[in-house]
CSV table of C-alpha atoms in Angstrom, one decimal:
chain,number,residue,atom,x,y,z
A,12,LEU,CA,-0.2,-0.4,-0.7
A,13,ALA,CA,3.1,2.2,0.7
A,14,ALA,CA,5.4,1.5,-2.5
A,15,ASP,CA,4.5,4.3,-4.7
A,16,LEU,CA,3.5,6.8,-1.3
A,17,PRO,CA,6.2,9.4,-1.0
A,18,ASN,CA,6.8,10.1,2.0
A,19,THR,CA,6.2,7.3,3.5
A,20,THR,CA,7.0,4.1,5.5
A,21,ALA,CA,5.4,0.9,6.4
A,22,LEU,CA,4.8,0.1,10.1
A,23,SER,CA,3.8,-3.3,11.0
A,24,LEU,CA,2.0,-2.3,14.9
A,25,ASP,CA,-0.5,-4.7,17.2
A,26,ALA,CA,-3.4,-2.3,18.2
A,27,GLY,CA,-4.7,-4.4,19.2
A,28,SER,CA,-2.7,-6.4,21.5
A,29,GLU,CA,-2.5,-6.8,25.2
A,30,ASP,CA,1.6,-7.5,25.6
A,31,PRO,CA,4.0,-5.3,27.3
A,32,ALA,CA,6.5,-5.4,24.3
A,33,LYS,CA,3.7,-4.5,21.4
A,34,LYS,CA,1.7,-1.8,23.4
A,35,ALA,CA,5.4,0.0,24.0
A,36,GLN,CA,6.1,-0.2,20.5
A,37,LEU,CA,2.7,1.2,19.6
A,38,GLU,CA,3.3,4.5,21.7
A,39,LYS,CA,6.2,4.9,20.7
A,40,GLN,CA,5.6,4.9,17.3
A,41,ILE,CA,2.3,7.0,18.0
A,42,ALA,CA,4.0,9.7,20.0
A,43,GLU,CA,6.6,10.4,17.2
A,44,HIS,CA,3.7,11.2,14.9
A,45,ASP,CA,1.4,14.9,15.4
A,46,LEU,CA,-1.6,13.0,13.7
A,47,VAL,CA,-3.3,9.4,14.3
A,48,ILE,CA,-5.6,8.4,11.7
A,49,SER,CA,-6.9,5.2,13.2
A,50,LEU,CA,-9.2,2.9,10.8
A,51,VAL,CA,-8.8,-0.4,13.1
A,52,PRO,CA,-11.4,-2.1,13.1
A,53,TYR,CA,-13.5,0.4,15.8
A,54,ILE,CA,-12.3,-2.5,19.4
A,55,TYR,CA,-8.7,-1.0,19.0
A,56,HIS,CA,-9.6,2.2,19.0
A,57,ALA,CA,-9.9,2.6,22.2
A,58,ASN,CA,-6.5,1.4,22.7
A,59,VAL,CA,-4.6,3.9,20.2
A,60,ILE,CA,-6.1,6.8,22.3
A,61,LYS,CA,-4.9,5.4,25.9
A,62,ALA,CA,-0.8,5.4,23.5
A,63,ALA,CA,-1.5,8.6,21.7
A,64,MET,CA,-3.0,9.9,25.2
A,65,LYS,CA,1.3,9.2,26.8
A,66,GLY,CA,2.3,11.0,23.6
A,67,LYS,CA,-0.1,14.1,23.4
A,68,THR,CA,-0.7,12.9,20.2
A,69,ASN,CA,-3.9,14.0,18.4
A,70,VAL,CA,-6.1,11.2,16.6
A,71,VAL,CA,-9.4,10.7,14.0
A,72,THR,CA,-11.2,8.3,13.4
A,73,THR,CA,-14.5,8.0,11.2
A,74,SER,CA,-16.2,5.3,13.5
A,75,TYR,CA,-19.0,5.8,15.6
A,76,ILE,CA,-18.3,6.7,20.0
A,77,SER,CA,-18.3,3.7,21.2
A,78,PRO,CA,-18.9,3.4,25.0
A,79,LEU,CA,-15.3,2.4,25.5
A,80,MET,CA,-14.0,5.9,24.1
A,81,ARG,CA,-16.6,7.8,25.7
A,82,GLU,CA,-15.5,5.9,28.7
A,83,LEU,CA,-11.7,8.0,28.0
A,84,GLU,CA,-13.2,11.3,27.6
A,85,GLU,CA,-11.8,13.2,30.7
A,86,GLU,CA,-8.5,11.4,30.4
A,87,ILE,CA,-8.5,12.5,26.8
A,88,LYS,CA,-9.1,16.5,28.1
A,89,LYS,CA,-6.6,16.4,30.5
A,90,ALA,CA,-4.3,14.9,28.3
A,91,GLY,CA,-5.1,18.2,26.3
A,92,ILE,CA,-5.4,16.0,22.8
A,93,VAL,CA,-8.4,16.3,20.4
A,94,VAL,CA,-9.8,12.7,19.0
A,95,MET,CA,-12.1,13.6,16.6
A,96,ASN,CA,-14.6,10.9,15.6
A,97,GLU,CA,-17.6,10.4,12.9
A,98,ILE,CA,-16.1,12.1,10.2
A,99,GLY,CA,-16.6,10.0,6.9
A,100,VAL,CA,-20.0,8.9,5.0
A,101,ASP,CA,-21.8,7.5,7.5
A,102,PRO,CA,-21.1,8.6,9.9
A,103,GLY,CA,-19.9,11.9,8.8
A,104,VAL,CA,-21.5,13.4,5.3
A,105,ASP,CA,-25.1,12.0,6.4
A,106,ARG,CA,-24.7,14.0,9.5
A,107,LEU,CA,-24.4,17.3,7.3
A,108,TYR,CA,-27.0,16.9,5.0
A,109,ALA,CA,-28.9,15.5,7.3
A,110,ILE,CA,-29.0,18.8,9.3
A,111,LYS,CA,-28.9,20.9,6.1
A,112,THR,CA,-32.7,19.7,5.7
A,113,ILE,CA,-33.7,19.3,9.0
A,114,ASP,CA,-33.0,23.3,9.6
A,115,GLU,CA,-34.4,24.6,5.9
A,116,VAL,CA,-37.4,21.9,7.0
A,117,HIS,CA,-37.6,24.2,10.7
A,118,ALA,CA,-36.9,27.1,9.0
A,119,LYS,CA,-40.0,27.0,6.9
A,120,GLY,CA,-42.0,26.3,9.7
A,121,GLY,CA,-42.5,22.7,9.3
A,122,LYS,CA,-42.1,19.4,11.5
A,123,VAL,CA,-40.3,16.9,10.7
A,124,LYS,CA,-42.6,13.4,12.3
A,125,GLU,CA,-40.0,10.4,10.6
A,126,PHE,CA,-36.7,10.7,9.9
A,127,HIS,CA,-34.9,7.3,7.8
A,128,SER,CA,-31.2,7.3,6.8
A,129,TYR,CA,-30.0,4.5,5.4
A,130,CYS,CA,-26.4,4.1,4.0
A,131,GLY,CA,-24.1,0.8,2.0
A,132,GLY,CA,-20.4,0.3,0.9
A,133,LEU,CA,-21.4,-2.2,-1.9
A,134,PRO,CA,-19.5,-3.6,-4.8
A,135,ALA,CA,-21.0,-2.1,-7.8
A,136,PRO,CA,-23.6,-4.3,-9.5
A,137,GLU,CA,-21.2,-5.7,-12.1
A,138,CYS,CA,-18.8,-6.9,-9.6
A,139,SER,CA,-21.6,-8.8,-6.9
A,140,ASP,CA,-20.9,-11.6,-8.4
A,141,ASN,CA,-20.3,-13.4,-5.0
A,142,PRO,CA,-23.0,-15.6,-2.7
A,143,LEU,CA,-23.2,-12.4,-0.5
A,144,GLY,CA,-23.6,-9.9,-3.0
A,145,TYR,CA,-20.4,-8.2,-0.7
A,146,LYS,CA,-17.1,-7.4,-1.6
A,147,PHE,CA,-14.9,-5.5,1.4
A,148,SER,CA,-13.4,-2.0,0.5
A,149,TRP,CA,-12.4,-2.1,4.2
A,150,SER,CA,-11.3,-4.6,7.3
A,151,PRO,CA,-13.3,-8.0,6.6
A,152,ARG,CA,-13.3,-8.0,10.5
A,153,GLY,CA,-14.7,-4.8,11.4
A,154,GLY,CA,-17.5,-5.2,8.3
A,155,LEU,CA,-18.4,-8.4,9.7
A,156,LEU,CA,-18.5,-7.2,14.0
A,157,ALA,CA,-20.9,-5.0,12.6
A,158,HIS,CA,-23.0,-7.3,12.1
A,159,LEU,CA,-23.1,-8.7,16.1
A,160,ASN,CA,-24.3,-5.3,17.6
A,161,PRO,CA,-27.7,-4.6,18.6
A,162,ALA,CA,-30.1,-1.6,17.7
A,163,SER,CA,-32.2,0.8,19.2
A,164,TYR,CA,-34.8,3.1,16.6
A,165,LEU,CA,-38.1,4.4,17.3
A,166,ALA,CA,-41.3,3.8,15.8
A,167,ASN,CA,-44.7,5.8,15.4
A,168,GLY,CA,-43.3,7.2,18.8
A,169,GLN,CA,-41.8,3.8,20.6
A,170,GLN,CA,-39.0,2.9,21.3
A,171,VAL,CA,-37.7,-0.4,19.1
A,172,ASP,CA,-34.9,-3.0,21.0
A,173,VAL,CA,-33.1,-5.2,18.1
A,174,PRO,CA,-30.4,-7.9,20.3
A,175,GLY,CA,-27.4,-8.5,18.0
A,176,GLU,CA,-28.1,-11.8,17.4
A,177,ASP,CA,-31.6,-11.3,16.1
A,178,LEU,CA,-30.4,-8.2,13.6
A,179,MET,CA,-30.1,-10.0,10.7
A,180,SER,CA,-33.9,-10.9,11.0
A,181,ALA,CA,-34.8,-7.2,11.1
A,182,ALA,CA,-33.4,-6.6,8.1
A,183,LYS,CA,-36.6,-5.9,5.2
A,184,PRO,CA,-36.5,-4.6,1.7
A,185,TYR,CA,-36.3,-1.2,1.0
A,186,TYR,CA,-36.7,1.1,-2.1
A,187,ILE,CA,-34.8,3.5,-3.0
A,188,THR,CA,-34.8,3.4,-7.4
A,189,PRO,CA,-36.2,0.4,-9.8
A,190,ALA,CA,-32.5,-0.3,-9.7
A,191,PHE,CA,-31.6,-1.7,-6.8
A,192,GLY,CA,-33.0,-4.9,-5.2
A,193,PHE,CA,-31.6,-3.6,-1.2
A,194,VAL,CA,-32.7,-4.7,2.3
A,195,ALA,CA,-32.0,-3.0,5.2
A,196,TYR,CA,-31.2,-2.9,8.8
A,197,PRO,CA,-31.0,-1.1,11.1
A,198,ASN,CA,-27.7,0.3,12.8
A,199,ARG,CA,-26.6,0.3,16.0
A,200,ASN,CA,-28.8,3.1,18.5
A,201,SER,CA,-30.4,5.5,16.5
A,202,VAL,CA,-32.2,6.7,19.6
A,203,PRO,CA,-30.0,9.5,20.4
A,204,PHE,CA,-30.2,11.0,17.0
A,205,ARG,CA,-33.9,12.6,17.9
A,206,GLU,CA,-31.9,14.8,19.9
A,207,PHE,CA,-28.9,15.2,18.0
A,208,TYR,CA,-30.4,16.4,15.2
A,209,ASN,CA,-33.4,18.6,17.1
A,210,ILE,CA,-35.6,16.8,16.1
A,211,PRO,CA,-37.8,16.5,19.1
A,212,GLU,CA,-41.3,16.4,17.3
A,213,ALA,CA,-40.1,13.1,15.0
A,214,GLU,CA,-42.3,9.9,16.2
A,215,THR,CA,-39.8,7.7,14.0
A,216,VAL,CA,-35.9,7.9,13.9
A,217,VAL,CA,-33.9,5.1,12.5
A,218,ARG,CA,-31.1,5.2,10.9
A,219,GLY,CA,-29.5,1.5,9.1
A,220,THR,CA,-27.3,-0.2,7.0
A,221,LEU,CA,-28.2,-1.0,2.7
A,222,ARG,CA,-27.1,-4.3,1.4
A,223,TYR,CA,-28.3,-5.6,-1.5
A,224,GLN,CA,-31.2,-8.7,-1.4
A,225,GLY,CA,-30.3,-12.2,0.0
A,226,PHE,CA,-27.0,-10.7,2.1
A,227,PRO,CA,-28.5,-10.8,5.2
A,228,ALA,CA,-29.9,-14.7,5.3
A,229,PHE,CA,-26.8,-15.8,4.5
A,230,ILE,CA,-25.0,-13.9,7.8
A,231,LYS,CA,-28.1,-15.3,10.0
A,232,ALA,CA,-26.9,-19.1,8.5
A,233,VAL,CA,-23.4,-18.3,8.9
A,234,ARG,CA,-23.8,-17.1,12.6
A,235,ALA,CA,-26.4,-20.1,13.6
A,236,LEU,CA,-24.1,-22.4,12.1
A,237,GLY,CA,-21.6,-20.8,14.9
A,238,TRP,CA,-18.7,-19.4,12.8
A,239,MET,CA,-19.4,-16.0,14.3
A,240,ASN,CA,-18.1,-16.7,17.8
A,241,MET,CA,-14.8,-15.9,19.2
A,242,GLU,CA,-14.3,-17.7,21.7
A,243,LYS,CA,-11.3,-20.0,21.6
A,244,LYS,CA,-11.2,-23.6,20.4
A,245,ALA,CA,-8.9,-25.8,22.3
A,246,TRP,CA,-10.0,-28.0,19.1
A,247,LEU,CA,-9.5,-26.0,16.0
A,248,LYS,CA,-5.6,-26.6,15.5
A,249,GLU,CA,-3.3,-26.2,12.7
A,250,GLY,CA,-3.9,-29.0,9.4
A,251,MET,CA,-7.6,-29.7,9.5
A,252,THR,CA,-9.4,-29.4,6.9
A,253,TRP,CA,-12.2,-27.3,6.2
A,254,SER,CA,-14.5,-30.1,6.2
A,255,GLU,CA,-13.1,-31.4,9.3
A,256,VAL,CA,-13.6,-28.1,11.2
A,257,PHE,CA,-17.2,-27.3,9.6
A,258,GLN,CA,-17.8,-30.5,11.0
A,259,GLN,CA,-17.4,-30.0,14.5
A,260,SER,CA,-17.6,-26.8,14.8
A,261,ILE,CA,-21.8,-28.0,13.7
A,262,GLY,CA,-21.8,-31.0,15.8
A,263,ALA,CA,-21.9,-33.5,12.6
A,264,ALA,CA,-21.7,-36.9,12.8
A,265,ASP,CA,-18.8,-37.3,10.2
A,266,ALA,CA,-16.6,-34.8,7.5
A,267,SER,CA,-18.6,-36.3,4.1
A,268,GLU,CA,-20.8,-33.7,2.7
A,269,SER,CA,-23.4,-34.9,2.8
A,270,THR,CA,-23.5,-35.5,6.1
A,271,LEU,CA,-22.4,-31.6,6.4
A,272,VAL,CA,-25.4,-30.2,4.7
A,273,ALA,CA,-28.0,-32.4,6.3
A,274,LYS,CA,-27.0,-30.7,9.2
A,275,ALA,CA,-26.9,-27.8,8.2
A,276,LYS,CA,-30.5,-27.6,6.9
A,277,GLU,CA,-31.4,-29.2,10.6
A,278,ILE,CA,-29.6,-26.0,12.7
A,279,CYS,CA,-30.7,-23.0,10.2
A,280,GLN,CA,-34.5,-24.0,8.7
A,281,PHE,CA,-34.5,-22.6,5.8
A,282,PRO,CA,-37.5,-21.5,4.6
A,283,ASP,CA,-37.5,-23.3,1.6
A,284,GLU,CA,-35.9,-25.1,-0.8
A,285,GLY,CA,-34.4,-22.8,-3.0
A,286,GLU,CA,-33.3,-20.7,0.1
A,287,SER,CA,-32.0,-23.6,1.2
A,288,ARG,CA,-29.8,-24.4,-2.2
A,289,ARG,CA,-29.0,-20.5,-2.5
A,290,ILE,CA,-27.0,-20.5,1.3
A,291,ILE,CA,-26.1,-24.3,0.7
A,292,SER,CA,-24.3,-23.4,-2.4
A,293,GLY,CA,-22.7,-20.6,-0.7
A,294,LEU,CA,-21.1,-22.6,2.1
A,295,LYS,CA,-20.0,-24.8,-0.3
A,296,TRP,CA,-18.3,-21.3,-2.0
A,297,ILE,CA,-16.3,-20.2,1.1
A,298,GLY,CA,-15.0,-23.9,1.2
A,299,PHE,CA,-16.6,-25.2,4.6
A,300,PHE,CA,-16.8,-28.5,2.7
A,301,SER,CA,-13.2,-28.8,1.5
A,302,SER,CA,-10.7,-31.1,2.1
A,303,ALA,CA,-8.4,-27.8,1.8
A,304,PRO,CA,-6.7,-27.5,4.7
A,305,THR,CA,-8.2,-24.4,6.9
A,306,LYS,CA,-5.7,-21.2,7.7
A,307,VAL,CA,-6.9,-21.1,11.3
A,308,ARG,CA,-6.1,-17.8,12.6
A,309,ASP,CA,-6.4,-16.8,16.8
A,310,GLY,CA,-7.3,-20.2,17.6
A,311,ASN,CA,-11.7,-19.1,17.1
A,312,LEU,CA,-14.0,-19.7,14.2
A,313,PHE,CA,-14.3,-16.1,13.7
A,314,ASP,CA,-11.3,-15.3,12.4
A,315,THR,CA,-10.9,-18.0,10.6
A,316,LEU,CA,-13.7,-17.5,8.7
A,317,CYS,CA,-11.5,-13.5,8.3
A,318,ALA,CA,-8.9,-14.3,6.9
A,319,GLN,CA,-11.0,-17.0,4.1
A,320,LEU,CA,-12.8,-14.0,3.4
A,321,GLU,CA,-9.9,-11.7,3.0
A,322,THR,CA,-9.1,-14.3,0.1
A,323,LEU,CA,-12.3,-14.5,-1.6
A,324,MET,CA,-14.2,-11.3,-1.1
A,325,ALA,CA,-11.1,-8.8,-2.0
A,326,TYR,CA,-12.0,-6.8,-4.9
A,327,ALA,CA,-10.4,-8.1,-8.1
A,328,PRO,CA,-8.2,-5.7,-10.6
A,329,GLY,CA,-10.8,-3.3,-12.9
A,330,GLU,CA,-13.4,-3.7,-10.3
A,331,ARG,CA,-15.6,-0.8,-8.5
A,332,ASP,CA,-17.3,-0.5,-4.9
A,333,PHE,CA,-20.2,2.0,-4.5
A,334,ILE,CA,-22.2,3.5,-2.1
A,335,MET,CA,-25.8,4.7,-1.7
A,336,LEU,CA,-26.8,7.3,1.1
A,337,GLN,CA,-30.6,8.6,1.7
A,338,HIS,CA,-32.0,10.6,3.7
A,339,LYS,CA,-35.6,10.5,3.4
A,340,PHE,CA,-37.6,12.8,5.1
A,341,VAL,CA,-41.4,12.9,6.3
A,342,VAL,CA,-42.5,16.6,6.8
A,343,GLU,CA,-45.5,17.9,9.0
A,344,TRP,CA,-46.7,21.8,7.5
A,345,ALA,CA,-48.2,24.2,9.8
A,346,ASP,CA,-51.3,23.8,7.2
A,347,GLY,CA,-51.1,20.1,8.3
A,348,LYS,CA,-50.5,19.3,5.2
A,349,THR,CA,-47.0,16.2,4.3
A,350,ASP,CA,-43.8,15.3,2.3
A,351,THR,CA,-41.4,13.3,1.6
A,352,PHE,CA,-38.2,14.7,0.6
A,353,THR,CA,-35.2,13.0,-0.2
A,354,SER,CA,-31.8,13.4,0.1
A,355,THR,CA,-29.7,10.8,-2.3
A,356,PHE,CA,-25.8,10.2,-2.4
A,357,GLU,CA,-24.4,7.7,-5.2
A,358,ALA,CA,-20.7,7.3,-5.4
A,359,TYR,CA,-19.1,4.6,-7.2
A,360,GLY,CA,-15.1,3.8,-7.4
A,361,ASP,CA,-12.5,4.7,-10.2
A,362,PRO,CA,-11.3,1.5,-11.3
A,363,SER,CA,-8.0,2.9,-12.3
A,364,GLY,CA,-8.2,4.5,-9.2
A,365,ARG,CA,-9.4,5.4,-5.4
A,366,SER,CA,-12.4,3.2,-4.4
A,367,ALA,CA,-16.1,5.3,-3.7
A,368,MET,CA,-14.7,4.1,0.3
A,369,SER,CA,-11.6,5.4,0.2
A,370,ALA,CA,-12.8,9.1,-2.0
A,371,SER,CA,-15.4,9.5,0.4
A,372,GLU,CA,-14.2,9.0,3.5
A,373,SER,CA,-11.2,10.8,2.9
A,374,ALA,CA,-13.0,14.0,1.6
A,375,SER,CA,-15.2,14.3,4.3
């Protein structure tokens, strides 16, 4: 990544390690620089910030402010550094256009009764050629971790809470244009945004994620089969084949493909034969039924899956990504009439240059 960039030196650092030597190296390198742009998986931002406080180095992230980061607020102030977050696309660009439209509505005497905001970073349609309809333009681990988060939002004046294990079941078809078959599901906690955006009159406030149809059901199956589990497995060893690991993970009687398929169907309880064929085919594409050796990572199924998907779901040369972000505002005017407004951002990557995600995140 750094080979063709001027004034750039590549270093390997571990932001997630508790090893004293690795933590000391992280602190040393951060202290020698004026600014840290942290794009590691969000669960490690707190470690980066702690190291930055010791070196009096400012930090920028594009991530949401997590509870762990929030807990450091007083220490950050005492350290006298700036930690600026949520300045990517979503969160980031979405904030600017939401506030702009809401302020315009209020200035004209209107009330925002509903606020819907959905965003997706996806492969362009012609490049969505795998069973998930998805490719990674950022950390696969971070991308998959997002599907473990619980979510809360407001609907018709009532708070709706979705446990992380039910997030993919909450996905519903979402229309933006006839050209795309999107599904949407809520993203983390939307409830505070009624206050953040100064819309106390809003009865529905939901912020969510867009994916191509079929994606949530596939992730739901992968989770049901145990592959979103980060618990270390004593039995998970180098040298095991994928079919052997899959057999152990689902409790199948043996590692033959027919037995593994039957057990997967039993666990997942697919709604119909068509969906069963689609997802079983996708599991085979990942390699779960193969006799190839498994590349075990960190002794757990989740990170081992991430390692496999890094190869399978990377963008190939000449492929491009795609971002769709849309706000929908249902507005009530003083005379009782209602209007629906949308604000849409659609961007495509340059196959010979920067991705849409890279350009949009950095440009924001």
